[in-house]
N, CA, C and O atoms as a Maestro MAE file, in Angstrom:
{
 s_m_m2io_version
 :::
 2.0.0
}

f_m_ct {
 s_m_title
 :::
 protein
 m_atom[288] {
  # First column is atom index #
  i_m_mmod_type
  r_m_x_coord
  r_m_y_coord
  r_m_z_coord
  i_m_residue_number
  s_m_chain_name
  s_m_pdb_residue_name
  s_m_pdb_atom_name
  i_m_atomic_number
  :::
  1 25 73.020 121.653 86.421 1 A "UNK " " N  " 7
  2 3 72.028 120.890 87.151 1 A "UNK " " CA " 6
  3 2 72.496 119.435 87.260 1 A "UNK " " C  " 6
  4 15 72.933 118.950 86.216 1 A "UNK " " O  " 8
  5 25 72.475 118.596 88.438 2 A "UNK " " N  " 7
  6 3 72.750 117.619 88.431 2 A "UNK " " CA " 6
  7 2 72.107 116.244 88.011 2 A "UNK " " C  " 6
  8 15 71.029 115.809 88.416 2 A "UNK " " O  " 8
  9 25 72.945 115.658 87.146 3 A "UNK " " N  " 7
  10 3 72.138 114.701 86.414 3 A "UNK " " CA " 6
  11 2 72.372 112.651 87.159 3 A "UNK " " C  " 6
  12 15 72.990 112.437 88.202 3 A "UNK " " O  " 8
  13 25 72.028 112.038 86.706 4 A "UNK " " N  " 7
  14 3 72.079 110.554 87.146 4 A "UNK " " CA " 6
  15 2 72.479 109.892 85.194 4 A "UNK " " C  " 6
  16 15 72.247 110.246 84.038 4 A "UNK " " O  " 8
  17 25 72.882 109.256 85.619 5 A "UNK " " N  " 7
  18 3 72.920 107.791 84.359 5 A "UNK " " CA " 6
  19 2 71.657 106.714 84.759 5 A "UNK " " C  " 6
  20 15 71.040 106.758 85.823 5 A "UNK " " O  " 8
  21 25 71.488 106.018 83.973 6 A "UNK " " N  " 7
  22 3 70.359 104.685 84.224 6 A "UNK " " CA " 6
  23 2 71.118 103.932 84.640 6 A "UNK " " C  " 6
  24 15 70.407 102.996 85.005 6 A "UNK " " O  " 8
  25 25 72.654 103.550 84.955 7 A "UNK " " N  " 7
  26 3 73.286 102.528 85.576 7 A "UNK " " CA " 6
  27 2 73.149 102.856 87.177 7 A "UNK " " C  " 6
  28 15 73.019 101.982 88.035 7 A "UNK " " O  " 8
  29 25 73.189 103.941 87.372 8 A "UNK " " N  " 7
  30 3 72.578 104.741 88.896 8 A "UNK " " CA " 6
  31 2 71.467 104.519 89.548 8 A "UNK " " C  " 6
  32 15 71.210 103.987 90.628 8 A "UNK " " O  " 8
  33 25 70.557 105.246 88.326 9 A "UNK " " N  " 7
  34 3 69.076 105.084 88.319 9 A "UNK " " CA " 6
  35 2 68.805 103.343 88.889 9 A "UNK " " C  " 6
  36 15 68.240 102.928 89.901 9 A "UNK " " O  " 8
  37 25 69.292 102.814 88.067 10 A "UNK " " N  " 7
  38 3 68.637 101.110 88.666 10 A "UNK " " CA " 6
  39 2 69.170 100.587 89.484 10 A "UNK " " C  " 6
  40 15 68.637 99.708 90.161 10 A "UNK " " O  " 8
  41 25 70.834 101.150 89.698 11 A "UNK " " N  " 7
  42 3 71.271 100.429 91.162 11 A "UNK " " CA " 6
  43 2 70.570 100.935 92.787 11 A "UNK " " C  " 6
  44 15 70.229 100.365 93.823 11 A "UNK " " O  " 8
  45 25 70.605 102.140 92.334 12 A "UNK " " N  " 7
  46 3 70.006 103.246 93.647 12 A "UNK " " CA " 6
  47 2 68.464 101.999 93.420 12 A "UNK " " C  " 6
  48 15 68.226 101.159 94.288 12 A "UNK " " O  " 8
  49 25 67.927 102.079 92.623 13 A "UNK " " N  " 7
  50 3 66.528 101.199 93.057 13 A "UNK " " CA " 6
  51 2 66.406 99.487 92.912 13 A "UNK " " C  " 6
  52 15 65.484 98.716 92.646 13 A "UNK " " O  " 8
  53 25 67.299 99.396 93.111 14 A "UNK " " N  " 7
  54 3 67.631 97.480 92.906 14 A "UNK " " CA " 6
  55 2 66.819 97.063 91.702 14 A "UNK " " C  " 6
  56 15 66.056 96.134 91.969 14 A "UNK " " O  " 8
  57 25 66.767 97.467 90.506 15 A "UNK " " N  " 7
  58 3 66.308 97.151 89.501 15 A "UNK " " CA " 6
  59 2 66.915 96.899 87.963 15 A "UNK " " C  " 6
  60 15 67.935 97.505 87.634 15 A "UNK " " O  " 8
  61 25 66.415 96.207 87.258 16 A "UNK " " N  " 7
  62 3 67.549 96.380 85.954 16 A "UNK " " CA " 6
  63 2 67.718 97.431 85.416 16 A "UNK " " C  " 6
  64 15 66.877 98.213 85.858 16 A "UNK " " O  " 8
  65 25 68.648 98.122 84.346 17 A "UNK " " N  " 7
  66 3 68.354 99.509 83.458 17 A "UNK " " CA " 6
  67 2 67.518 98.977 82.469 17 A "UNK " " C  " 6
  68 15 67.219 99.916 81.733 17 A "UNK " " O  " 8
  69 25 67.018 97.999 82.102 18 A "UNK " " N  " 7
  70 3 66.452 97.641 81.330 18 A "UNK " " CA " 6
  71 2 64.720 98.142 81.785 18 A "UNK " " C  " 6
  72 15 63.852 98.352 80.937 18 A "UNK " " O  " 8
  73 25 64.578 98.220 82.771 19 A "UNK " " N  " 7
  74 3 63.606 98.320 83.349 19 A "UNK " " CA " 6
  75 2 63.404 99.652 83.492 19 A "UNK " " C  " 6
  76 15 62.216 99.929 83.321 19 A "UNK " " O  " 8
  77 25 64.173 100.708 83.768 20 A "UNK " " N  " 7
  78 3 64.727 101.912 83.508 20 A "UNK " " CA " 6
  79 2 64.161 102.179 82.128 20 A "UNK " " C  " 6
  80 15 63.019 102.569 81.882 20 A "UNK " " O  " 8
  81 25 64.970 101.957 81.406 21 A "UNK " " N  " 7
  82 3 65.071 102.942 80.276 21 A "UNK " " CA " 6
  83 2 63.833 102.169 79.268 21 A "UNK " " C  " 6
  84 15 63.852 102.553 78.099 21 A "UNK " " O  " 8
  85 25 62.640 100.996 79.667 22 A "UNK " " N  " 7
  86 3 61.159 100.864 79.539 22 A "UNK " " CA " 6
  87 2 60.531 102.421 80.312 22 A "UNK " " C  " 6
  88 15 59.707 103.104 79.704 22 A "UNK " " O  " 8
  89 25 60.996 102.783 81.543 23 A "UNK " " N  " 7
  90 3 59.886 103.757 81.995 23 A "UNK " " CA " 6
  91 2 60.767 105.196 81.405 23 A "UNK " " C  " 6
  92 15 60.060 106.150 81.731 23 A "UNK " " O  " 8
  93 25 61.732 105.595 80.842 24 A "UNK " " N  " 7
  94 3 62.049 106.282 79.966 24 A "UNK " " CA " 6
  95 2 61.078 106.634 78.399 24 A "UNK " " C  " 6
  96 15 60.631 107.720 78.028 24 A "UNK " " O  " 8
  97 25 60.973 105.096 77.630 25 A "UNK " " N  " 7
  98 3 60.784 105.673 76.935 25 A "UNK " " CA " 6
  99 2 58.895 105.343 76.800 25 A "UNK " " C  " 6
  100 15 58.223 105.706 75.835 25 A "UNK " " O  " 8
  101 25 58.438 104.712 77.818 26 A "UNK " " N  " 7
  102 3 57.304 105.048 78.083 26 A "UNK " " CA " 6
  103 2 56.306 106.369 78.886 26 A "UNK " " C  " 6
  104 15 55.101 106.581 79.024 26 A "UNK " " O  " 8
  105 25 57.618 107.078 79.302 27 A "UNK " " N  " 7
  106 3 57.087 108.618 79.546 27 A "UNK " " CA " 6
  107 2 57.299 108.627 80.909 27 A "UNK " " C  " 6
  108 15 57.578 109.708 81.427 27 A "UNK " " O  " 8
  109 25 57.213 107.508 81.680 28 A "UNK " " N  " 7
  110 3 57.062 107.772 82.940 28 A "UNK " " CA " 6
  111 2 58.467 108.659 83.411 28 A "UNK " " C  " 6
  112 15 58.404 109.701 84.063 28 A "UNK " " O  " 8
  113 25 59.393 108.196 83.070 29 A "UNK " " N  " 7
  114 3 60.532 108.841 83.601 29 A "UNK " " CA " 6
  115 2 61.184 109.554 82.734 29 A "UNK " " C  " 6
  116 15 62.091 109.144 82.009 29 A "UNK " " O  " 8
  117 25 60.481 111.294 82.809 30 A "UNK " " N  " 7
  118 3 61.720 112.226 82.203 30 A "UNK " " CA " 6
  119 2 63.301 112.370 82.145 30 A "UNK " " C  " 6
  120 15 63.943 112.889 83.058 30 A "UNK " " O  " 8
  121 25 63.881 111.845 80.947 31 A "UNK " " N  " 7
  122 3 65.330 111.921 80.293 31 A "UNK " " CA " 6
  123 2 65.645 112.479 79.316 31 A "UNK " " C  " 6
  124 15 64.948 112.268 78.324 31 A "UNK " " O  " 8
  125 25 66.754 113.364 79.201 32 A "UNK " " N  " 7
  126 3 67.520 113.682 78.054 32 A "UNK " " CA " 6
  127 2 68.612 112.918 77.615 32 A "UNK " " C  " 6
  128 15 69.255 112.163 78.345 32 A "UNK " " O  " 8
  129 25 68.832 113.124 76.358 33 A "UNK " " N  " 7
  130 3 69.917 112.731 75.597 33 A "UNK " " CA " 6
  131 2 70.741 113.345 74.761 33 A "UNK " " C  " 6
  132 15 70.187 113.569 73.685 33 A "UNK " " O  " 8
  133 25 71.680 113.655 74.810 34 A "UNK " " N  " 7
  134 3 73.303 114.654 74.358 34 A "UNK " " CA " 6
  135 2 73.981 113.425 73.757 34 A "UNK " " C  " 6
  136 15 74.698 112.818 74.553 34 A "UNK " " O  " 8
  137 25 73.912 112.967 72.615 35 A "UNK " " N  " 7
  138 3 74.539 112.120 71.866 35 A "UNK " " CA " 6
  139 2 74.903 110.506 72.589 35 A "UNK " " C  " 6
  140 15 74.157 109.608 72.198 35 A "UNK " " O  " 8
  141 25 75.663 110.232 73.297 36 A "UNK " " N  " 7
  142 3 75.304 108.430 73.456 36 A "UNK " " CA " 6
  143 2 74.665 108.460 74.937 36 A "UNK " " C  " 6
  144 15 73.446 108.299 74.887 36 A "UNK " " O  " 8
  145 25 75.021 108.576 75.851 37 A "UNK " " N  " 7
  146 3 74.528 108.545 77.279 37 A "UNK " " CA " 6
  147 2 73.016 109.401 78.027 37 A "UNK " " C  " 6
  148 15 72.899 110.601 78.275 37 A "UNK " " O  " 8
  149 25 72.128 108.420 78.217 38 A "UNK " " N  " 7
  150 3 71.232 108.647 79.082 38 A "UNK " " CA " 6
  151 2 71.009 109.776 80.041 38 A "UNK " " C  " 6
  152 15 71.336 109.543 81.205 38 A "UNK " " O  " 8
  153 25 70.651 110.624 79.846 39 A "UNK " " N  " 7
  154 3 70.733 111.353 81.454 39 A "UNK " " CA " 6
  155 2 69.363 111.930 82.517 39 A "UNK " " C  " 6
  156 15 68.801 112.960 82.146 39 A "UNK " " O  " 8
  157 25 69.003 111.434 83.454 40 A "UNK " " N  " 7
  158 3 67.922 111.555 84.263 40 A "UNK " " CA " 6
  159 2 68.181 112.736 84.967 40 A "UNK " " C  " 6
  160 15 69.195 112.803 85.662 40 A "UNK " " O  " 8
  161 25 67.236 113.880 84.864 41 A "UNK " " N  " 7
  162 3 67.781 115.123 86.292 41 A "UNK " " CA " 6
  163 2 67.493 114.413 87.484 41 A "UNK " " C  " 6
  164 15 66.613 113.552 87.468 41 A "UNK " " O  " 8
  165 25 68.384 114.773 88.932 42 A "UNK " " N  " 7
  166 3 68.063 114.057 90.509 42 A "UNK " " CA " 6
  167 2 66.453 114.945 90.427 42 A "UNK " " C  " 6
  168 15 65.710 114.279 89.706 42 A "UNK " " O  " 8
  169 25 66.062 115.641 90.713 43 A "UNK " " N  " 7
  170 3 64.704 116.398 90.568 43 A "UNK " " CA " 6
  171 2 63.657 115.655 90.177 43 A "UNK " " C  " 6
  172 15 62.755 115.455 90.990 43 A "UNK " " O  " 8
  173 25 63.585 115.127 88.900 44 A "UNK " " N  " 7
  174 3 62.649 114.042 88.333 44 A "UNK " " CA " 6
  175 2 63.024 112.251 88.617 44 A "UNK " " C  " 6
  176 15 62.549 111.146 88.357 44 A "UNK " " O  " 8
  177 25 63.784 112.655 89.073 45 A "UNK " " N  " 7
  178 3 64.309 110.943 89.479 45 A "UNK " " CA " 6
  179 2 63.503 111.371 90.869 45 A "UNK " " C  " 6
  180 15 62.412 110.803 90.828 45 A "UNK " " O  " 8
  181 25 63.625 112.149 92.069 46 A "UNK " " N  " 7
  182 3 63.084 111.986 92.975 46 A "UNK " " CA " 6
  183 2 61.670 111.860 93.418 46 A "UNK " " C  " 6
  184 15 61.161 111.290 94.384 46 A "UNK " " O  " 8
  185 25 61.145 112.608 92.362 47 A "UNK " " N  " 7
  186 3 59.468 112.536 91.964 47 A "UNK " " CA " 6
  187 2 59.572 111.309 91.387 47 A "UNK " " C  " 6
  188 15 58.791 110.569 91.984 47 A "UNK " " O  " 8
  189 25 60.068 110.798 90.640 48 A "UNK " " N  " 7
  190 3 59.945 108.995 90.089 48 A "UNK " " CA " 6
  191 2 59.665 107.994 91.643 48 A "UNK " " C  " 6
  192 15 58.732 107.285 92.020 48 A "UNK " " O  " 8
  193 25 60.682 108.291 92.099 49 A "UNK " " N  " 7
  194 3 61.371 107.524 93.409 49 A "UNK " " CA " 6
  195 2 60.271 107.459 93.994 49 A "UNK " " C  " 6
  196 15 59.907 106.312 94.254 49 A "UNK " " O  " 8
  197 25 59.445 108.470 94.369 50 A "UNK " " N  " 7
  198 3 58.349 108.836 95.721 50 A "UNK " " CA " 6
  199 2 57.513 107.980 94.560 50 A "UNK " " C  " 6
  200 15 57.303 106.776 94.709 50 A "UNK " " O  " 8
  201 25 57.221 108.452 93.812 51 A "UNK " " N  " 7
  202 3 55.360 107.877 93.256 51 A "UNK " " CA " 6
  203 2 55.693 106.116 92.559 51 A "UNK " " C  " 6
  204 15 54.732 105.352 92.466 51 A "UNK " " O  " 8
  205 25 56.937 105.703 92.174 52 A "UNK " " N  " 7
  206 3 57.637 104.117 92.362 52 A "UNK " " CA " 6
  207 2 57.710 103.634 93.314 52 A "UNK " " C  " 6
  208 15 58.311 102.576 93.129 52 A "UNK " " O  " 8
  209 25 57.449 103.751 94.343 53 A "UNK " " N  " 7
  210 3 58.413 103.156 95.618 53 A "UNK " " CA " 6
  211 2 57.296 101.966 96.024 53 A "UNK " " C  " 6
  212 15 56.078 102.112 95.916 53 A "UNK " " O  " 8
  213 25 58.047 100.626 96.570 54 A "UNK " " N  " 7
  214 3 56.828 99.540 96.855 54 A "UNK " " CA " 6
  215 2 56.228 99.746 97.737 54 A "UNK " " C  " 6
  216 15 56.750 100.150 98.776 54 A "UNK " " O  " 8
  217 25 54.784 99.513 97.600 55 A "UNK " " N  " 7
  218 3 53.836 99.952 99.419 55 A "UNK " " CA " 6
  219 2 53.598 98.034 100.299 55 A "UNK " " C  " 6
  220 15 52.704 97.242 100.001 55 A "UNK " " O  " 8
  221 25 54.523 97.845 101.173 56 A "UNK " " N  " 7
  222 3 54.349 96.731 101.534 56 A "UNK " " CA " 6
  223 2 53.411 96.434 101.447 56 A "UNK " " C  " 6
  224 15 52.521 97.277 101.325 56 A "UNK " " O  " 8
  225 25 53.075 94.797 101.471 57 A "UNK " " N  " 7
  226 3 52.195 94.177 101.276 57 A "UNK " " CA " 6
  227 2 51.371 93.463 102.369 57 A "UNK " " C  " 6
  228 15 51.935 92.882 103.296 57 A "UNK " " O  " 8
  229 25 50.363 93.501 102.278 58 A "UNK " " N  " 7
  230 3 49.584 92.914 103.893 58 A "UNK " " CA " 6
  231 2 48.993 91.506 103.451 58 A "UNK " " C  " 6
  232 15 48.385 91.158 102.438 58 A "UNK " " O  " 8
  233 25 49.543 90.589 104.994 59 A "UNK " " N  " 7
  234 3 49.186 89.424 104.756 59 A "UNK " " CA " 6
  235 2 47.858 89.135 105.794 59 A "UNK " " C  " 6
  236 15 47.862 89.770 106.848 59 A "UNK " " O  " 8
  237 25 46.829 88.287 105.559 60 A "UNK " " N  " 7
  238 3 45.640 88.015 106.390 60 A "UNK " " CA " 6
  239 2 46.008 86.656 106.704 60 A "UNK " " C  " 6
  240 15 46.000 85.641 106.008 60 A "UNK " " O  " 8
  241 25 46.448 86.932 108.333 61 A "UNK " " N  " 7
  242 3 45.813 85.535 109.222 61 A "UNK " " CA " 6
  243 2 45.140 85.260 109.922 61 A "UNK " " C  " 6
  244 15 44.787 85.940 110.885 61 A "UNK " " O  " 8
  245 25 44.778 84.194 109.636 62 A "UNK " " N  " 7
  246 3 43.606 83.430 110.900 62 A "UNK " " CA " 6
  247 2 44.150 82.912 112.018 62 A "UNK " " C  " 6
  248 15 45.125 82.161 112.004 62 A "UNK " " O  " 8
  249 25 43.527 83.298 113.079 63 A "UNK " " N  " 7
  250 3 44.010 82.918 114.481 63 A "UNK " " CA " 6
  251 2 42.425 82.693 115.265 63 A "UNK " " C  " 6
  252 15 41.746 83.695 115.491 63 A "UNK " " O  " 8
  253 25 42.144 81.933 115.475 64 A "UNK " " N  " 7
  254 3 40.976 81.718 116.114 64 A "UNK " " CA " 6
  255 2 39.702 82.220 115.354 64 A "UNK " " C  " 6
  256 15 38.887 83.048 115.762 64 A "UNK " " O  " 8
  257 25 39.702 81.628 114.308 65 A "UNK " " N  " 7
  258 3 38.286 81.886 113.152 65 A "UNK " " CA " 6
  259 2 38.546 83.764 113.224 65 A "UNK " " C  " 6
  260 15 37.493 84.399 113.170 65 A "UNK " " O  " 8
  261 25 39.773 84.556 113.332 66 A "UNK " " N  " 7
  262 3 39.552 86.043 113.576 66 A "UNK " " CA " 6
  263 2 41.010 86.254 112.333 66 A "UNK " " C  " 6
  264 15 41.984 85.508 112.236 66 A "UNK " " O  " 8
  265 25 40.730 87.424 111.569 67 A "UNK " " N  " 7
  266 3 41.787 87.638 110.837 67 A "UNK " " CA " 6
  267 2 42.882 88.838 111.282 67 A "UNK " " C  " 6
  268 15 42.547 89.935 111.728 67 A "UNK " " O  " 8
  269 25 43.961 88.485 111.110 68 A "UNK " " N  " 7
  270 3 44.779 89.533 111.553 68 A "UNK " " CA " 6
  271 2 45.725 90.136 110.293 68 A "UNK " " C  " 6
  272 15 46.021 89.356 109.388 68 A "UNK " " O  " 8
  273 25 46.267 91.744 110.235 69 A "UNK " " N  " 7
  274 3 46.546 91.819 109.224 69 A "UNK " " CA " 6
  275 2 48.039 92.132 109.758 69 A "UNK " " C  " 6
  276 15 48.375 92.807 110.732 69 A "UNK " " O  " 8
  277 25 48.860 91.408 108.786 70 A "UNK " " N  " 7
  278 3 50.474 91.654 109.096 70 A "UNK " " CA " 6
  279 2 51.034 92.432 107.934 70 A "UNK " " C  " 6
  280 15 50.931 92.040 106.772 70 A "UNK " " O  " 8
  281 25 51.598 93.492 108.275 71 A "UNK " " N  " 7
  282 3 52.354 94.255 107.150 71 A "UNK " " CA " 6
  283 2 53.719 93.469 107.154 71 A "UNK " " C  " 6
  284 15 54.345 93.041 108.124 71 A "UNK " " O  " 8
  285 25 54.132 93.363 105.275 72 A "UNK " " N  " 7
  286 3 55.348 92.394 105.357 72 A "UNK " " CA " 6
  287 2 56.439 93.273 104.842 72 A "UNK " " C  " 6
  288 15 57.590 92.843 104.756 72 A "UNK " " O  " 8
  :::
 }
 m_bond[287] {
  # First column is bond index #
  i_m_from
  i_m_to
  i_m_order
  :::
  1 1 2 1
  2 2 3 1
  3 3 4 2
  4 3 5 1
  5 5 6 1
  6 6 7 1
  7 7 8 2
  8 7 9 1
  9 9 10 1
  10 10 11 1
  11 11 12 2
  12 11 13 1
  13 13 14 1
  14 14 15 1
  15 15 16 2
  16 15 17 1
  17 17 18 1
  18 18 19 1
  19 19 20 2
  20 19 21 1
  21 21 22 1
  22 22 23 1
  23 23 24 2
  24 23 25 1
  25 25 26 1
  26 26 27 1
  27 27 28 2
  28 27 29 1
  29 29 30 1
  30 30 31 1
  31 31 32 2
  32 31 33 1
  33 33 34 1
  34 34 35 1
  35 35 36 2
  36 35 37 1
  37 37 38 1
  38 38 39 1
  39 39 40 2
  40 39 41 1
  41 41 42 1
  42 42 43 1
  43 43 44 2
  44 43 45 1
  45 45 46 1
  46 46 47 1
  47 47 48 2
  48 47 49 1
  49 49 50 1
  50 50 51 1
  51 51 52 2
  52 51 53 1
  53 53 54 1
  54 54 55 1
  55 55 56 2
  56 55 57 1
  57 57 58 1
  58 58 59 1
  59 59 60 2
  60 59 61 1
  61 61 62 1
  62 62 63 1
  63 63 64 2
  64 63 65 1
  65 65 66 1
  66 66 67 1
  67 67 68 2
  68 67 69 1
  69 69 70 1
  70 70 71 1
  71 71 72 2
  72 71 73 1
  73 73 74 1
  74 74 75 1
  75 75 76 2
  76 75 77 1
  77 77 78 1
  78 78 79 1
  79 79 80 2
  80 79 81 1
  81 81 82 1
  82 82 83 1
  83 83 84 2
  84 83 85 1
  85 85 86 1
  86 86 87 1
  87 87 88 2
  88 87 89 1
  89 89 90 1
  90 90 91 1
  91 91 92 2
  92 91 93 1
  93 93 94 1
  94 94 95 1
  95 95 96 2
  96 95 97 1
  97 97 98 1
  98 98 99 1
  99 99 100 2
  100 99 101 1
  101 101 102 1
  102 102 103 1
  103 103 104 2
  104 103 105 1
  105 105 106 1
  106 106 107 1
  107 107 108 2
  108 107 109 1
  109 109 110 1
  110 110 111 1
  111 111 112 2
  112 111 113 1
  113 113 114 1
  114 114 115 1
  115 115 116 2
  116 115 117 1
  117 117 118 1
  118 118 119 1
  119 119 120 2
  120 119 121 1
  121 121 122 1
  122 122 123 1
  123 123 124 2
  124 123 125 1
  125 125 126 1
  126 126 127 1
  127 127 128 2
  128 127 129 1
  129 129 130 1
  130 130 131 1
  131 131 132 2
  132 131 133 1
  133 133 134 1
  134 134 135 1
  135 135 136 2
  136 135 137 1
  137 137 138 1
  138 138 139 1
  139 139 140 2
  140 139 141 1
  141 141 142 1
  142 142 143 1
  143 143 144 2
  144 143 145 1
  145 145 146 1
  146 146 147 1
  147 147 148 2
  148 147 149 1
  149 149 150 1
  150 150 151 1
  151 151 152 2
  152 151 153 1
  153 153 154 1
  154 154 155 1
  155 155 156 2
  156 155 157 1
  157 157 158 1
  158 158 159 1
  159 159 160 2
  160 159 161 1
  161 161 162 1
  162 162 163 1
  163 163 164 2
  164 163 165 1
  165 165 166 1
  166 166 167 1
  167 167 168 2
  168 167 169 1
  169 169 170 1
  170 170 171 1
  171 171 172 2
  172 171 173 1
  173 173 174 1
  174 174 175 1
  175 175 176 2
  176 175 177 1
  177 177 178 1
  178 178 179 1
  179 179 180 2
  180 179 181 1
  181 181 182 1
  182 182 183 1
  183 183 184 2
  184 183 185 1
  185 185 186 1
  186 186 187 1
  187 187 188 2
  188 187 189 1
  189 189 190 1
  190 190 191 1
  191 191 192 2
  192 191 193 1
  193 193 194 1
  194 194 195 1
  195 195 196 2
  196 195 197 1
  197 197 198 1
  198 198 199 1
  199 199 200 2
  200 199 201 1
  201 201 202 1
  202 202 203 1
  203 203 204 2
  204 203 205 1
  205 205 206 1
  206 206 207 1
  207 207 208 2
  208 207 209 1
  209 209 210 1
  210 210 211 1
  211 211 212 2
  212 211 213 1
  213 213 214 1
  214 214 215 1
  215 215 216 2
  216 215 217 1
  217 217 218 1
  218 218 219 1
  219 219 220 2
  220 219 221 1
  221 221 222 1
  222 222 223 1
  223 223 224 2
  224 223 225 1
  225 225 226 1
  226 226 227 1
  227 227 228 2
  228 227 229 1
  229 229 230 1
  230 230 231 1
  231 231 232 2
  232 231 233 1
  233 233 234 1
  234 234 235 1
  235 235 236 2
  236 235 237 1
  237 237 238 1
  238 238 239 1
  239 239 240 2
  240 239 241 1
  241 241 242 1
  242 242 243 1
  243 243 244 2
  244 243 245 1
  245 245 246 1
  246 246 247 1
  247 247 248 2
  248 247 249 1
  249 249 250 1
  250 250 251 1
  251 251 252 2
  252 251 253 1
  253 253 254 1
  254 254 255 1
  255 255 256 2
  256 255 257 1
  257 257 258 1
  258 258 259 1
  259 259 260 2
  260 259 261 1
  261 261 262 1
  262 262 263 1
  263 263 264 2
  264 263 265 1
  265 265 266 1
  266 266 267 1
  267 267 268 2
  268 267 269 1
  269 269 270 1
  270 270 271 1
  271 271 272 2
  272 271 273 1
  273 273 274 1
  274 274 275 1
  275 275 276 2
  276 275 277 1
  277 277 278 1
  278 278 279 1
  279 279 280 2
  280 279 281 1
  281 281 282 1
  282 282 283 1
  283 283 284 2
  284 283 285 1
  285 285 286 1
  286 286 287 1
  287 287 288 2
  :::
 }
}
């Protein structure tokens, strides 16, 4: 079965491994370990990926006392 490292894991998501291997050992992200190296299955990394992923953020402007909403 194909596996990932956390040096993967955080580049594929522009994030630190440090940040990684917090949602490791806080449960969120299922990993095994075989003596020194990390290993994430692609399977549970992809279910990570979908329910992690950022939901842009909406900005409110005013344009004539009327608000408009801009996705950023």
């Amino acid at each position: 079965m194909p596996h990932l490292s956390v040096a993967e894991v955080a580049a594929d998501l522009g994030v630190s491994e440090a940040k990684i291997r917090k949602d490791i050992d806080s449960g969120i992200l299922p990993a095994y370990q075989f003596g020194l190296p990390i290993r994430i299955d692609v399977e549970d990394y992809n279910v990570y990926k979908e329910q992690h992923r950022k939901i842009p953020k909406m900005l409110m402007i005013t344009k004539k006392n009327r608000y408009v909403k801009v996705m950023l």
